Amino acid sequence: MHANVKQLRLQTKALLAATKRGETVDITYRGKPCARLVGLDESGLETRPARNPAFGLWADQDSSNGNDVESQVRSLRAPRTFEVGE
C-alpha cells in the first residue's frame, strides 16, 4: 500500500489499521519514498532497532571522586590558558 504525507496526516487511523492487518504502508514525500509503516508483532520490542553505540558513552566513568559528566563537560568547555615563556 502507498500513501503520501498528506494522507498520513489526514488518514492516520486507516493507515494504522492497515498495518494492524499485516500490510506494509510506504509513505512518499513529493513523490519519493521516505518512510515505511509496518505493524509490530505481539511482543513489539524485538522489532526495535539496536541502540546507537554512542548511547551510554559515560556509563563507565567513575563519578565517586567528583569526576561526573557535568564536571567533564565543564572542563572541556573551559577557556584555554597559555603560559608565556621568558
mmCIF file of N, CA and C in Angstrom:
data_model
loop_
_atom_site.group_PDB
_atom_site.id
_atom_site.type_symbol
_atom_site.label_atom_id
_atom_site.label_comp_id
_atom_site.label_asym_id
_atom_site.label_seq_id
_atom_site.Cartn_x
_atom_site.Cartn_y
_atom_site.Cartn_z
ATOM 1 N N MET A 1 0.846 -1.169 0.000
ATOM 2 C CA MET A 1 0.000 0.000 0.000
ATOM 3 C C MET A 1 0.898 1.240 0.000
ATOM 4 N N HIS A 2 0.478 2.270 -0.694
ATOM 5 C CA HIS A 2 1.225 3.518 -0.770
ATOM 6 C C HIS A 2 0.352 4.665 -0.253
ATOM 7 N N ALA A 3 0.992 5.621 0.394
ATOM 8 C CA ALA A 3 0.301 6.817 0.865
ATOM 9 C C ALA A 3 1.290 7.969 0.849
ATOM 10 N N ASN A 4 0.779 9.180 0.663
ATOM 11 C CA ASN A 4 1.664 10.338 0.736
ATOM 12 C C ASN A 4 1.561 10.966 2.125
ATOM 13 N N VAL A 5 2.343 11.983 2.362
ATOM 14 C CA VAL A 5 2.407 12.600 3.687
ATOM 15 C C VAL A 5 1.061 13.216 4.069
ATOM 16 N N LYS A 6 0.363 13.790 3.119
ATOM 17 C CA LYS A 6 -0.942 14.380 3.417
ATOM 18 C C LYS A 6 -1.934 13.306 3.859
ATOM 19 N N GLN A 7 -1.928 12.169 3.169
ATOM 20 C CA GLN A 7 -2.797 11.067 3.574
ATOM 21 C C GLN A 7 -2.406 10.543 4.958
ATOM 22 N N LEU A 8 -1.127 10.517 5.240
ATOM 23 C CA LEU A 8 -0.673 10.087 6.563
ATOM 24 C C LEU A 8 -1.210 11.017 7.637
ATOM 25 N N ARG A 9 -1.206 12.305 7.353
ATOM 26 C CA ARG A 9 -1.687 13.286 8.312
ATOM 27 C C ARG A 9 -3.202 13.202 8.483
ATOM 28 N N LEU A 10 -3.927 13.037 7.392
ATOM 29 C CA LEU A 10 -5.377 13.081 7.447
ATOM 30 C C LEU A 10 -6.036 11.721 7.697
ATOM 31 N N GLN A 11 -5.362 10.638 7.327
ATOM 32 C CA GLN A 11 -5.962 9.310 7.439
ATOM 33 C C GLN A 11 -5.100 8.364 8.273
ATOM 34 N N THR A 12 -4.526 8.872 9.340
ATOM 35 C CA THR A 12 -3.629 8.082 10.161
ATOM 36 C C THR A 12 -4.297 6.821 10.688
ATOM 37 N N LYS A 13 -5.520 6.938 11.153
ATOM 38 C CA LYS A 13 -6.214 5.796 11.727
ATOM 39 C C LYS A 13 -6.373 4.669 10.705
ATOM 40 N N ALA A 14 -6.742 5.005 9.478
ATOM 41 C CA ALA A 14 -6.915 3.994 8.441
ATOM 42 C C ALA A 14 -5.590 3.336 8.076
ATOM 43 N N LEU A 15 -4.511 4.118 8.032
ATOM 44 C CA LEU A 15 -3.199 3.555 7.707
ATOM 45 C C LEU A 15 -2.698 2.653 8.825
ATOM 46 N N LEU A 16 -2.946 3.033 10.071
ATOM 47 C CA LEU A 16 -2.562 2.179 11.188
ATOM 48 C C LEU A 16 -3.385 0.897 11.208
ATOM 49 N N ALA A 17 -4.646 0.987 10.821
ATOM 50 C CA ALA A 17 -5.473 -0.210 10.727
ATOM 51 C C ALA A 17 -4.927 -1.156 9.658
ATOM 52 N N ALA A 18 -4.421 -0.601 8.566
ATOM 53 C CA ALA A 18 -3.835 -1.426 7.509
ATOM 54 C C ALA A 18 -2.598 -2.157 8.022
ATOM 55 N N THR A 19 -1.779 -1.480 8.807
ATOM 56 C CA THR A 19 -0.599 -2.157 9.359
ATOM 57 C C THR A 19 -0.999 -3.226 10.370
ATOM 58 N N LYS A 20 -2.087 -3.004 11.060
ATOM 59 C CA LYS A 20 -2.569 -3.997 12.014
ATOM 60 C C LYS A 20 -3.048 -5.264 11.288
ATOM 61 N N ARG A 21 -3.545 -5.087 10.056
ATOM 62 C CA ARG A 21 -3.964 -6.233 9.249
ATOM 63 C C ARG A 21 -2.782 -6.956 8.619
ATOM 64 N N GLY A 22 -1.578 -6.424 8.800
ATOM 65 C CA GLY A 22 -0.386 -7.070 8.262
ATOM 66 C C GLY A 22 0.166 -6.422 7.011
ATOM 67 N N GLU A 23 -0.449 -5.357 6.559
ATOM 68 C CA GLU A 23 0.035 -4.672 5.364
ATOM 69 C C GLU A 23 1.210 -3.763 5.707
ATOM 70 N N THR A 24 2.016 -3.489 4.710
ATOM 71 C CA THR A 24 3.102 -2.528 4.832
ATOM 72 C C THR A 24 2.699 -1.290 4.042
ATOM 73 N N VAL A 25 2.845 -0.124 4.645
ATOM 74 C CA VAL A 25 2.453 1.126 4.000
ATOM 75 C C VAL A 25 3.709 1.932 3.714
ATOM 76 N N ASP A 26 3.965 2.190 2.446
ATOM 77 C CA ASP A 26 5.095 3.024 2.048
ATOM 78 C C ASP A 26 4.623 4.466 1.973
ATOM 79 N N ILE A 27 5.331 5.362 2.643
ATOM 80 C CA ILE A 27 4.986 6.781 2.675
ATOM 81 C C ILE A 27 5.898 7.526 1.708
ATOM 82 N N THR A 28 5.306 8.368 0.883
ATOM 83 C CA THR A 28 6.081 9.172 -0.048
ATOM 84 C C THR A 28 5.957 10.647 0.303
ATOM 85 N N TYR A 29 7.029 11.381 0.033
ATOM 86 C CA TYR A 29 7.044 12.828 0.216
ATOM 87 C C TYR A 29 7.501 13.428 -1.094
ATOM 88 N N ARG A 30 6.615 14.192 -1.704
ATOM 89 C CA ARG A 30 6.861 14.788 -3.021
ATOM 90 C C ARG A 30 7.198 13.724 -4.068
ATOM 91 N N GLY A 31 6.499 12.596 -3.967
ATOM 92 C CA GLY A 31 6.652 11.539 -4.948
ATOM 93 C C GLY A 31 7.803 10.587 -4.720
ATOM 94 N N LYS A 32 8.619 10.833 -3.701
ATOM 95 C CA LYS A 32 9.761 9.966 -3.428
ATOM 96 C C LYS A 32 9.536 9.224 -2.111
ATOM 97 N N PRO A 33 9.869 7.937 -2.063
ATOM 98 C CA PRO A 33 9.674 7.184 -0.823
ATOM 99 C C PRO A 33 10.534 7.745 0.303
ATOM 100 N N CYS A 34 9.931 7.886 1.496
ATOM 101 C CA CYS A 34 10.691 8.434 2.616
ATOM 102 C C CYS A 34 10.524 7.626 3.901
ATOM 103 N N ALA A 35 9.481 6.797 3.997
ATOM 104 C CA ALA A 35 9.271 6.029 5.222
ATOM 105 C C ALA A 35 8.417 4.808 4.921
ATOM 106 N N ARG A 36 8.413 3.889 5.872
ATOM 107 C CA ARG A 36 7.594 2.683 5.744
ATOM 108 C C ARG A 36 6.950 2.389 7.088
ATOM 109 N N LEU A 37 5.641 2.190 7.065
ATOM 110 C CA LEU A 37 4.909 1.801 8.268
ATOM 111 C C LEU A 37 4.722 0.299 8.241
ATOM 112 N N VAL A 38 5.128 -0.355 9.305
ATOM 113 C CA VAL A 38 4.922 -1.797 9.434
ATOM 114 C C VAL A 38 4.329 -2.057 10.806
ATOM 115 N N GLY A 39 3.520 -3.067 10.912
ATOM 116 C CA GLY A 39 2.922 -3.422 12.187
ATOM 117 C C GLY A 39 3.925 -4.146 13.075
ATOM 118 N N LEU A 40 3.717 -4.046 14.373
ATOM 119 C CA LEU A 40 4.553 -4.750 15.324
ATOM 120 C C LEU A 40 3.934 -6.100 15.624
ATOM 121 N N ASP A 41 4.796 -7.067 15.939
ATOM 122 C CA ASP A 41 4.260 -8.340 16.380
ATOM 123 C C ASP A 41 3.771 -8.199 17.824
ATOM 124 N N GLU A 42 3.273 -9.247 18.391
ATOM 125 C CA GLU A 42 2.660 -9.168 19.723
ATOM 126 C C GLU A 42 3.636 -8.668 20.784
ATOM 127 N N SER A 43 4.886 -9.105 20.738
ATOM 128 C CA SER A 43 5.842 -8.645 21.748
ATOM 129 C C SER A 43 6.243 -7.195 21.501
ATOM 130 N N GLY A 44 6.395 -6.817 20.229
ATOM 131 C CA GLY A 44 6.648 -5.428 19.877
ATOM 132 C C GLY A 44 8.066 -4.956 20.129
ATOM 133 N N LEU A 45 8.738 -5.483 21.103
ATOM 134 C CA LEU A 45 10.060 -4.970 21.449
ATOM 135 C C LEU A 45 11.162 -5.568 20.588
ATOM 136 N N GLU A 46 10.975 -6.750 20.056
ATOM 137 C CA GLU A 46 12.028 -7.389 19.267
ATOM 138 C C GLU A 46 12.244 -6.705 17.925
ATOM 139 N N THR A 47 11.272 -5.943 17.447
ATOM 140 C CA THR A 47 11.408 -5.316 16.135
ATOM 141 C C THR A 47 12.074 -3.941 16.207
ATOM 142 N N ARG A 48 12.368 -3.477 17.411
ATOM 143 C CA ARG A 48 13.031 -2.171 17.521
ATOM 144 C C ARG A 48 14.489 -2.283 17.091
ATOM 145 N N PRO A 49 15.014 -1.237 16.469
ATOM 146 C CA PRO A 49 16.427 -1.275 16.091
ATOM 147 C C PRO A 49 17.320 -1.191 17.327
ATOM 148 N N ALA A 50 18.549 -1.628 17.167
ATOM 149 C CA ALA A 50 19.511 -1.581 18.265
ATOM 150 C C ALA A 50 19.815 -0.133 18.622
ATOM 151 N N ARG A 51 20.208 0.080 19.849
ATOM 152 C CA ARG A 51 20.541 1.438 20.273
ATOM 153 C C ARG A 51 21.817 1.919 19.594
ATOM 154 N N ASN A 52 21.934 3.207 19.528
ATOM 155 C CA ASN A 52 23.126 3.824 18.978
ATOM 156 C C ASN A 52 24.316 3.446 19.854
ATOM 157 N N PRO A 53 25.456 3.045 19.267
ATOM 158 C CA PRO A 53 26.598 2.644 20.086
ATOM 159 C C PRO A 53 27.126 3.765 20.981
ATOM 160 N N ALA A 54 26.838 5.022 20.652
ATOM 161 C CA ALA A 54 27.305 6.127 21.483
ATOM 162 C C ALA A 54 26.415 6.324 22.709
ATOM 163 N N PHE A 55 25.244 5.675 22.737
ATOM 164 C CA PHE A 55 24.345 5.807 23.874
ATOM 165 C C PHE A 55 24.999 5.193 25.097
ATOM 166 N N GLY A 56 25.032 5.931 26.199
ATOM 167 C CA GLY A 56 25.665 5.434 27.420
ATOM 168 C C GLY A 56 27.168 5.578 27.384
ATOM 169 N N LEU A 57 27.664 6.528 26.633
ATOM 170 C CA LEU A 57 29.097 6.719 26.466
ATOM 171 C C LEU A 57 29.807 6.951 27.791
ATOM 172 N N TRP A 58 29.122 7.606 28.733
ATOM 173 C CA TRP A 58 29.735 7.933 30.019
ATOM 174 C C TRP A 58 29.461 6.876 31.080
ATOM 175 N N ALA A 59 28.879 5.748 30.713
ATOM 176 C CA ALA A 59 28.475 4.739 31.691
ATOM 177 C C ALA A 59 29.664 4.172 32.465
ATOM 178 N N ASP A 60 30.829 4.103 31.857
ATOM 179 C CA ASP A 60 31.982 3.519 32.536
ATOM 180 C C ASP A 60 32.801 4.543 33.327
ATOM 181 N N GLN A 61 32.371 5.789 33.368
ATOM 182 C CA GLN A 61 33.092 6.811 34.112
ATOM 183 C C GLN A 61 32.811 6.676 35.611
ATOM 184 N N ASP A 62 33.819 6.906 36.427
ATOM 185 C CA ASP A 62 33.682 6.832 37.881
ATOM 186 C C ASP A 62 33.301 8.214 38.405
ATOM 187 N N SER A 63 32.107 8.330 38.980
ATOM 188 C CA SER A 63 31.635 9.621 39.473
ATOM 189 C C SER A 63 31.814 9.758 40.980
ATOM 190 N N SER A 64 32.412 8.767 41.625
ATOM 191 C CA SER A 64 32.559 8.829 43.076
ATOM 192 C C SER A 64 33.601 9.857 43.509
ATOM 193 N N ASN A 65 34.562 10.176 42.663
ATOM 194 C CA ASN A 65 35.603 11.135 43.029
ATOM 195 C C ASN A 65 35.352 12.517 42.424
ATOM 196 N N GLY A 66 34.098 12.832 42.141
ATOM 197 C CA GLY A 66 33.769 14.147 41.580
ATOM 198 C C GLY A 66 34.016 14.227 40.094
ATOM 199 N N ASN A 67 34.265 13.112 39.460
ATOM 200 C CA ASN A 67 34.552 13.058 38.029
ATOM 201 C C ASN A 67 33.281 12.699 37.274
ATOM 202 N N ASP A 68 32.222 13.493 37.463
ATOM 203 C CA ASP A 68 30.958 13.201 36.811
ATOM 204 C C ASP A 68 30.898 13.872 35.440
ATOM 205 N N VAL A 69 29.837 13.616 34.730
ATOM 206 C CA VAL A 69 29.683 14.117 33.364
ATOM 207 C C VAL A 69 29.713 15.638 33.332
ATOM 208 N N GLU A 70 29.013 16.274 34.268
ATOM 209 C CA GLU A 70 28.945 17.735 34.265
ATOM 210 C C GLU A 70 30.330 18.355 34.431
ATOM 211 N N SER A 71 31.142 17.814 35.331
ATOM 212 C CA SER A 71 32.484 18.374 35.518
ATOM 213 C C SER A 71 33.368 18.104 34.305
ATOM 214 N N GLN A 72 33.192 16.945 33.664
ATOM 215 C CA GLN A 72 33.963 16.657 32.456
ATOM 216 C C GLN A 72 33.606 17.640 31.331
ATOM 217 N N VAL A 73 32.332 17.879 31.150
ATOM 218 C CA VAL A 73 31.901 18.807 30.095
ATOM 219 C C VAL A 73 32.349 20.223 30.431
ATOM 220 N N ARG A 74 32.256 20.605 31.695
ATOM 221 C CA ARG A 74 32.714 21.934 32.111
ATOM 222 C C ARG A 74 34.202 22.113 31.817
ATOM 223 N N SER A 75 34.997 21.064 32.073
ATOM 224 C CA SER A 75 36.436 21.171 31.810
ATOM 225 C C SER A 75 36.724 21.234 30.306
ATOM 226 N N LEU A 76 35.905 20.555 29.507
ATOM 227 C CA LEU A 76 36.095 20.628 28.055
ATOM 228 C C LEU A 76 35.736 22.000 27.504
ATOM 229 N N ARG A 77 34.765 22.665 28.133
ATOM 230 C CA ARG A 77 34.317 23.974 27.659
ATOM 231 C C ARG A 77 35.095 25.131 28.269
ATOM 232 N N ALA A 78 35.956 24.842 29.201
ATOM 233 C CA ALA A 78 36.723 25.903 29.860
ATOM 234 C C ALA A 78 37.656 26.575 28.848
ATOM 235 N N PRO A 79 37.846 27.876 28.986
ATOM 236 C CA PRO A 79 38.749 28.554 28.047
ATOM 237 C C PRO A 79 40.188 28.095 28.249
ATOM 238 N N ARG A 80 40.941 28.129 27.188
ATOM 239 C CA ARG A 80 42.344 27.715 27.260
ATOM 240 C C ARG A 80 43.181 28.808 27.894
ATOM 241 N N THR A 81 44.174 28.389 28.612
ATOM 242 C CA THR A 81 45.127 29.337 29.192
ATOM 243 C C THR A 81 46.495 29.048 28.617
ATOM 244 N N PHE A 82 47.206 30.085 28.289
ATOM 245 C CA PHE A 82 48.530 29.950 27.701
ATOM 246 C C PHE A 82 49.565 30.573 28.622
ATOM 247 N N GLU A 83 50.664 29.899 28.760
ATOM 248 C CA GLU A 83 51.760 30.462 29.560
ATOM 249 C C GLU A 83 52.769 31.070 28.617
ATOM 250 N N VAL A 84 53.191 32.268 28.954
ATOM 251 C CA VAL A 84 54.155 32.969 28.134
ATOM 252 C C VAL A 84 55.553 32.695 28.707
ATOM 253 N N GLY A 85 56.387 32.090 27.893
ATOM 254 C CA GLY A 85 57.749 31.771 28.351
ATOM 255 C C GLY A 85 58.679 32.965 28.222
ATOM 256 N N GLU A 86 59.644 33.055 29.115
ATOM 257 C CA GLU A 86 60.590 34.185 29.038
ATOM 258 C C GLU A 86 61.850 33.789 28.346
#
